[in-house]
Short mmCIF file of C-alpha atoms and ligand atoms in Angstrom, two decimals:
data_model
loop_
_atom_site.label_atom_id
_atom_site.label_comp_id
_atom_site.label_asym_id
_atom_site.label_seq_id
_atom_site.Cartn_x
_atom_site.Cartn_y
_atom_site.Cartn_z
CA MET A 98 124.62 -41.52 38.36
CA GLN A 99 122.79 -40.94 41.65
CA THR A 100 123.57 -37.78 43.61
CA GLU A 101 124.33 -39.87 46.71
CA ASP A 102 127.00 -41.67 44.67
CA ILE A 103 128.67 -38.35 43.98
CA ILE A 104 128.98 -36.57 47.31
CA THR A 105 130.00 -38.09 50.61
CA GLU A 106 131.95 -36.59 53.48
CA GLN A 107 135.14 -38.33 52.38
CA SER A 108 134.60 -37.61 48.69
CA GLN A 109 137.57 -36.51 46.70
CA VAL A 110 136.90 -34.86 43.37
CA ALA A 111 138.88 -35.20 40.17
CA ALA A 112 138.22 -33.52 36.84
CA LEU A 113 138.79 -34.13 33.18
CA ILE A 114 139.57 -31.06 31.11
CA GLY A 115 139.67 -31.02 27.32
CA ASN A 116 137.67 -29.97 24.31
CA PRO A 117 135.61 -31.95 23.44
CA VAL A 118 135.11 -34.19 26.46
CA GLY A 119 131.63 -35.58 25.75
CA HIS A 120 132.95 -38.74 24.05
CA SER A 121 135.26 -39.69 26.92
CA VAL A 122 134.80 -43.05 28.65
CA SER A 123 137.06 -41.99 31.55
CA PRO A 124 134.09 -41.01 33.79
CA GLN A 125 132.76 -44.57 33.40
CA LEU A 126 136.17 -46.03 34.18
CA HIS A 127 136.67 -43.94 37.32
CA SER A 128 133.18 -44.66 38.56
CA LEU A 129 133.92 -48.39 38.16
CA ILE A 130 137.26 -48.10 39.98
CA SER A 131 135.78 -46.05 42.84
CA LYS A 132 132.94 -48.51 43.36
CA SER A 133 135.34 -51.46 43.46
CA THR A 134 137.90 -49.93 45.81
CA GLY A 135 135.26 -48.37 48.05
CA PHE A 136 137.32 -45.19 48.06
CA PRO A 137 135.00 -42.40 46.90
CA LEU A 138 136.38 -40.39 44.01
CA THR A 139 133.98 -38.28 42.01
CA TYR A 140 135.18 -37.69 38.46
CA LEU A 141 133.65 -34.89 36.42
CA PRO A 142 134.36 -33.89 32.80
CA PHE A 143 134.66 -30.17 31.92
CA LYS A 144 134.83 -28.73 28.42
CA VAL A 145 137.34 -25.88 28.59
CA ASP A 146 137.88 -23.22 25.92
CA PRO A 147 141.52 -22.44 25.01
CA GLN A 148 141.49 -18.94 26.56
CA ASP A 149 140.27 -20.44 29.86
CA LEU A 150 142.89 -23.16 30.26
CA GLU A 151 145.06 -21.30 32.79
CA SER A 152 142.12 -20.22 34.96
CA ALA A 153 140.66 -23.74 34.80
CA VAL A 154 143.94 -25.21 36.11
CA LYS A 155 144.23 -22.61 38.88
CA GLY A 156 140.53 -22.92 39.74
CA ILE A 157 140.60 -26.71 40.03
CA ASN A 158 143.57 -26.45 42.40
CA ALA A 159 142.02 -23.60 44.40
CA LEU A 160 138.81 -25.59 44.90
CA GLY A 161 140.75 -28.44 46.49
CA PHE A 162 140.22 -31.10 43.79
CA THR A 163 142.56 -34.05 44.25
CA GLY A 164 143.69 -33.76 40.66
CA PHE A 165 142.65 -33.83 37.03
CA ASN A 166 143.15 -35.51 33.69
CA VAL A 167 143.99 -33.54 30.59
CA THR A 168 142.91 -34.64 27.15
CA ILE A 169 143.00 -33.36 23.57
CA PRO A 170 143.99 -30.64 22.75
CA TYR A 171 145.68 -29.51 26.00
CA LYS A 172 148.18 -32.27 26.89
CA CYS A 173 151.14 -30.07 25.82
CA ASP A 174 149.73 -26.60 26.50
CA VAL A 175 148.83 -27.39 30.11
CA ILE A 176 152.50 -27.84 31.09
CA LYS A 177 153.21 -24.11 31.26
CA TYR A 178 150.51 -23.66 33.90
CA LEU A 179 151.78 -26.41 36.24
CA ASP A 180 154.21 -26.04 39.16
CA GLY A 181 156.19 -29.16 38.27
CA ILE A 182 156.18 -32.26 36.04
CA SER A 183 157.82 -35.69 36.12
CA LYS A 184 160.99 -36.43 34.17
CA GLU A 185 159.09 -38.85 31.93
CA ALA A 186 156.38 -36.26 31.16
CA ARG A 187 159.11 -33.72 30.40
CA LEU A 188 160.73 -36.07 27.88
CA ILE A 189 157.39 -36.96 26.31
CA GLY A 190 156.43 -33.29 26.24
CA ALA A 191 152.87 -34.03 27.35
CA VAL A 192 150.91 -34.38 30.58
CA ASN A 193 147.63 -36.27 30.96
CA THR A 194 147.40 -36.49 34.77
CA VAL A 195 147.86 -33.75 37.35
CA LYS A 196 147.99 -34.14 41.13
CA CYS A 197 146.84 -31.09 43.10
CA SER A 198 148.04 -30.28 46.59
CA ARG A 199 148.80 -27.31 48.84
CA GLU A 200 152.28 -27.28 47.33
CA GLY A 201 150.81 -26.80 43.86
CA THR A 202 150.12 -28.82 40.72
CA TYR A 203 152.36 -31.67 39.53
CA GLY A 204 151.99 -33.34 36.11
CA TYR A 205 152.56 -36.93 34.96
CA ASN A 206 152.14 -38.85 31.75
CA THR A 207 150.28 -42.08 32.53
CA ASP A 208 149.53 -42.78 28.83
CA ALA A 209 153.09 -44.09 28.48
CA ASP A 210 152.75 -46.45 31.42
CA GLY A 211 149.28 -47.39 30.25
CA PHE A 212 150.63 -48.58 26.92
CA ALA A 213 153.45 -50.61 28.48
CA LYS A 214 151.16 -52.25 31.06
CA ALA A 215 148.48 -53.12 28.49
CA PHE A 216 151.15 -54.60 26.20
CA GLN A 217 152.46 -56.69 29.07
CA LYS A 218 149.03 -57.90 30.16
CA GLU A 219 147.76 -58.76 26.71
CA THR A 220 150.89 -60.30 25.18
CA GLY A 221 152.67 -61.70 28.24
CA SER A 222 155.90 -60.02 27.10
CA ASP A 223 157.41 -56.55 27.49
CA LEU A 224 159.03 -53.96 25.24
CA LYS A 225 162.59 -54.75 26.33
CA GLY A 226 164.78 -55.98 23.49
CA LYS A 227 162.05 -55.53 20.86
CA THR A 228 162.44 -53.74 17.54
CA ILE A 229 159.36 -51.56 17.27
CA LEU A 230 157.76 -49.79 14.34
CA ILE A 231 155.62 -46.84 15.44
CA ILE A 232 153.32 -45.26 12.87
CA GLY A 233 152.51 -41.61 13.60
CA ALA A 234 154.37 -38.84 15.41
CA GLY A 235 151.71 -36.98 17.40
CA GLY A 236 151.24 -36.83 21.17
CA ALA A 237 150.34 -40.50 21.53
CA SER A 238 153.36 -41.54 19.50
CA ARG A 239 155.63 -39.49 21.76
CA ALA A 240 154.33 -41.31 24.84
CA VAL A 241 154.65 -44.77 23.26
CA SER A 242 158.07 -44.11 21.66
CA VAL A 243 159.71 -42.56 24.73
CA LYS A 244 158.31 -45.30 26.97
CA ALA A 245 159.56 -48.02 24.60
CA ALA A 246 163.04 -46.46 24.76
CA ILE A 247 162.97 -46.14 28.56
CA ASP A 248 161.81 -49.76 28.85
CA GLY A 249 164.76 -51.01 26.80
CA ALA A 250 163.50 -51.48 23.23
CA GLU A 251 166.35 -52.51 20.93
CA LYS A 252 165.40 -50.20 18.04
CA ILE A 253 162.51 -47.83 17.48
CA TYR A 254 161.50 -46.87 13.95
CA ILE A 255 159.13 -43.89 13.89
CA VAL A 256 157.29 -43.47 10.58
CA ASN A 257 155.19 -40.40 9.87
CA ARG A 258 153.57 -38.48 7.00
CA SER A 259 155.55 -35.42 8.12
CA ILE A 260 159.02 -36.83 8.65
CA GLU A 261 160.24 -33.81 10.65
CA LYS A 262 157.85 -34.67 13.50
CA ALA A 263 159.17 -38.24 13.57
CA ALA A 264 162.73 -36.87 13.51
CA SER A 265 162.05 -34.62 16.47
CA ILE A 266 160.84 -37.58 18.61
CA ALA A 267 163.84 -39.69 17.52
CA GLU A 268 166.17 -36.85 18.50
CA ILE A 269 164.62 -36.53 21.96
CA ILE A 270 165.05 -40.27 22.54
CA ASN A 271 168.58 -40.47 21.16
CA LYS A 272 169.76 -37.48 23.20
CA ASN A 273 168.00 -38.23 26.46
CA VAL A 274 167.42 -41.96 26.73
CA ARG A 275 169.61 -44.04 24.41
CA SER A 276 170.64 -43.97 20.79
CA CYS A 277 168.01 -46.37 19.41
CA ALA A 278 165.47 -44.30 17.43
CA PHE A 279 165.21 -43.64 13.68
CA ALA A 280 162.76 -41.50 11.69
CA TYR A 281 161.22 -42.20 8.27
CA GLY A 282 158.51 -40.89 5.98
CA LEU A 283 155.34 -42.95 5.42
CA GLN A 284 156.55 -44.09 1.98
CA GLU A 285 159.13 -46.25 3.75
CA LEU A 286 156.31 -48.68 4.54
CA GLU A 287 155.92 -49.42 0.83
CA HIS A 288 159.08 -51.54 0.97
CA ASP A 289 158.92 -54.29 3.51
CA GLU A 290 162.59 -54.19 4.67
CA LEU A 291 161.78 -51.88 7.57
CA SER A 292 158.58 -53.52 8.78
CA SER A 293 159.82 -57.08 8.36
CA ALA A 294 162.70 -56.30 10.76
CA CYS A 295 160.21 -55.44 13.54
CA ASN A 296 158.75 -57.59 16.32
CA VAL A 297 156.09 -55.03 17.21
CA ILE A 298 154.08 -52.59 15.06
CA VAL A 299 152.01 -49.83 16.69
CA ASN A 300 149.52 -47.50 15.01
CA THR A 301 149.34 -44.20 16.92
CA THR A 302 147.52 -42.23 14.20
CA SER A 303 143.78 -41.67 14.22
CA LEU A 304 143.38 -43.54 10.92
CA GLY A 305 140.65 -46.15 11.35
CA MET A 306 138.96 -44.44 14.30
CA HIS A 307 135.16 -44.16 14.38
CA PRO A 308 133.49 -42.87 12.19
CA ASN A 309 136.25 -43.32 9.56
CA VAL A 310 136.52 -47.04 10.16
CA ASP A 311 137.64 -47.88 6.61
CA ALA A 312 140.84 -45.82 6.89
CA LEU A 313 144.16 -47.66 7.27
CA PRO A 314 147.55 -46.27 8.37
CA VAL A 315 149.25 -48.57 5.82
CA LYS A 316 148.52 -49.55 2.20
CA LYS A 317 145.93 -52.32 1.97
CA ASP A 318 148.51 -54.71 0.48
CA PHE A 319 150.85 -54.17 3.48
CA GLU A 320 152.26 -57.51 4.60
CA PHE A 321 152.60 -58.54 8.23
CA ASN A 322 154.64 -61.41 9.54
CA LYS A 323 152.70 -63.78 11.80
CA SER A 324 155.29 -63.53 14.57
CA GLN A 325 154.67 -59.78 14.90
CA ILE A 326 152.62 -58.23 17.69
CA VAL A 327 150.40 -55.55 16.19
CA CYS A 328 148.92 -52.77 18.36
CA ASP A 329 146.48 -49.96 17.69
CA ILE A 330 145.93 -47.23 20.26
CA ILE A 331 142.38 -46.76 18.92
CA TYR A 332 139.64 -48.37 21.04
CA ASN A 333 136.62 -47.25 19.05
CA PRO A 334 136.14 -49.58 17.21
CA LEU A 335 137.76 -52.25 19.38
CA LYS A 336 139.02 -53.96 16.26
CA THR A 337 140.21 -51.48 13.64
CA ARG A 338 140.67 -52.43 10.00
CA PHE A 339 144.42 -52.37 10.73
CA LEU A 340 144.06 -55.00 13.47
CA LYS A 341 141.72 -57.10 11.31
CA LEU A 342 144.32 -57.11 8.56
CA ALA A 343 147.03 -58.16 11.04
CA GLU A 344 144.79 -60.97 12.30
CA GLU A 345 144.47 -62.30 8.76
CA TYR A 346 148.23 -62.86 8.90
CA GLY A 347 147.93 -64.67 12.24
CA CYS A 348 149.44 -61.85 14.33
CA VAL A 349 148.70 -61.30 18.01
CA THR A 350 146.83 -57.97 18.23
CA VAL A 351 146.33 -55.42 21.01
CA ASN A 352 143.71 -52.64 20.83
CA GLY A 353 143.72 -49.29 22.66
CA LEU A 354 141.29 -50.15 25.44
CA GLY A 355 143.97 -51.64 27.69
CA MET A 356 146.10 -48.50 27.35
CA LEU A 357 143.10 -46.38 28.30
CA PHE A 358 142.36 -48.66 31.25
CA PHE A 359 145.89 -48.68 32.66
CA GLN A 360 146.45 -44.94 32.24
CA GLY A 361 143.25 -44.45 34.27
CA ILE A 362 144.36 -46.87 36.98
CA ALA A 363 147.73 -45.07 37.24
CA ALA A 364 145.97 -41.70 37.52
CA TYR A 365 143.63 -43.04 40.20
CA GLU A 366 146.58 -44.36 42.20
CA ILE A 367 148.41 -41.01 41.92
CA TRP A 368 145.36 -39.08 43.12
CA THR A 369 144.17 -41.32 45.94
CA GLY A 370 147.26 -43.26 47.00
CA VAL A 371 145.06 -46.40 46.81
CA LYS A 372 146.91 -49.27 45.06
CA CYS A 373 144.91 -51.79 43.08
CA ASP A 374 146.30 -55.31 43.59
CA ASP A 375 146.50 -57.82 40.73
CA GLY A 376 143.24 -59.55 41.67
CA LEU A 377 141.30 -56.30 41.70
CA LEU A 378 142.99 -55.16 38.48
CA ASN A 379 141.85 -58.32 36.69
CA GLU A 380 138.32 -57.93 37.96
CA LEU A 381 138.20 -54.25 36.96
CA TYR A 382 139.73 -54.95 33.57
CA ASN A 383 137.11 -57.58 32.78
CA SER A 384 134.18 -55.44 33.91
CA PHE A 385 135.49 -52.42 32.03
CA TYR A 386 135.86 -54.49 28.87
CA ARG A 387 132.35 -55.90 29.22
CA SER A 388 130.71 -52.54 29.90
CA ILE A 389 132.50 -50.64 27.18
CA LYS A 390 131.70 -53.08 24.36
CA PHE A 391 128.05 -52.23 24.55
CA GLU A 392 128.36 -48.49 24.84
CA LEU A 393 130.57 -47.53 21.89
P1 ATR B 563 147.52 -37.55 19.07
O1 ATR B 563 147.83 -36.52 20.10
O2 ATR B 563 146.27 -38.34 19.37
O3 ATR B 563 148.67 -38.44 18.78
P2 ATR B 563 147.97 -35.79 16.85
O4 ATR B 563 149.02 -35.13 17.66
O5 ATR B 563 146.99 -34.96 16.13
O6 ATR B 563 147.11 -36.77 17.75
O7 ATR B 563 148.72 -36.80 15.82
C1 ATR B 563 148.03 -37.51 14.84
C2 ATR B 563 149.01 -38.38 14.04
O8 ATR B 563 148.26 -39.03 13.01
C3 ATR B 563 150.13 -37.62 13.34
O9 ATR B 563 151.26 -38.45 13.27
C4 ATR B 563 149.55 -37.40 11.93
O10 ATR B 563 150.50 -37.22 10.91
P3 ATR B 563 151.15 -35.75 10.65
O11 ATR B 563 152.11 -35.50 11.77
O12 ATR B 563 151.83 -35.86 9.34
O13 ATR B 563 149.99 -34.78 10.65
C5 ATR B 563 148.83 -38.71 11.73
N1 ATR B 563 147.76 -38.60 10.73
C6 ATR B 563 146.54 -38.06 10.91
N2 ATR B 563 145.82 -38.12 9.75
C7 ATR B 563 146.62 -38.73 8.83
C8 ATR B 563 146.47 -39.11 7.46
N3 ATR B 563 145.32 -38.86 6.81
N4 ATR B 563 147.50 -39.72 6.84
C9 ATR B 563 148.65 -39.97 7.50
N5 ATR B 563 148.88 -39.64 8.81
C10 ATR B 563 147.86 -39.03 9.46
#
């Protein structure tokens, strides 16, 4: 990136904090968005050590940054250092986007919206009325599960190696959104009653992510039904072994790049107030997809 691209009189600055941050494609995404909207936002990644998290948050705000993204491992820990968070982020228990202002720092979870928007764009349908199987019960699962409940999913089955983590997400949903969530251990996937009742299956675990591309979140003889929509929140590789298996059954598949794209767009809109219309979104989506394929 050229220095003149970075600093102009109107430049707003946003940060990414996490550890590690070197692998992140968010700087590329925000550079692409800024160039297309013509609204200068400089986006800089910072690796922050755990003992420095509070001072990093306060420092970013004190320096007048427009906001920041938070990535692994601070999406939950950052909450205690913020002045306020949205209701959705509170339910999810994680924040990935923070808006800074004179009034203080305010946190959002745009991962949840990112998943729902990517699902909508790539499948032409939404989560309303669907029975959804979600594999994994970490931070990403919380965002996807809570969002599915808010958006009107009929039933949500959360399956995890440690069942107590799945149970805790189901409890949050059943108490605060609607009684529609159920928790199971991973062994439940060995019988196909649960999965065959689902319209949508989502992998939120890291199984299959580069470099461990041979790993699968299900047994290799797991059977899909061709009417199911199968999603993986992993985007590196773009097609995980899980998605390849689903394709063999004729399923529509959705990878994690769309979720990453739409969470970034939502963050950009929160920081700058600039709305991307549908035409621009399509253009950006296509260029992001093209650029990213060659760089992973
Ligand atoms: P993230 O914030 O990206 O969701 P995370 O909070 O570390 O990441 O969650 C990772 C998820 O992948 C968890 O559901 C984890 O299962 P546990 O809760 O039982 O740890 C799941 N996971 C990771 N490695 C796994 C493995 N080898 N087998 C089964 N599940 C695994």
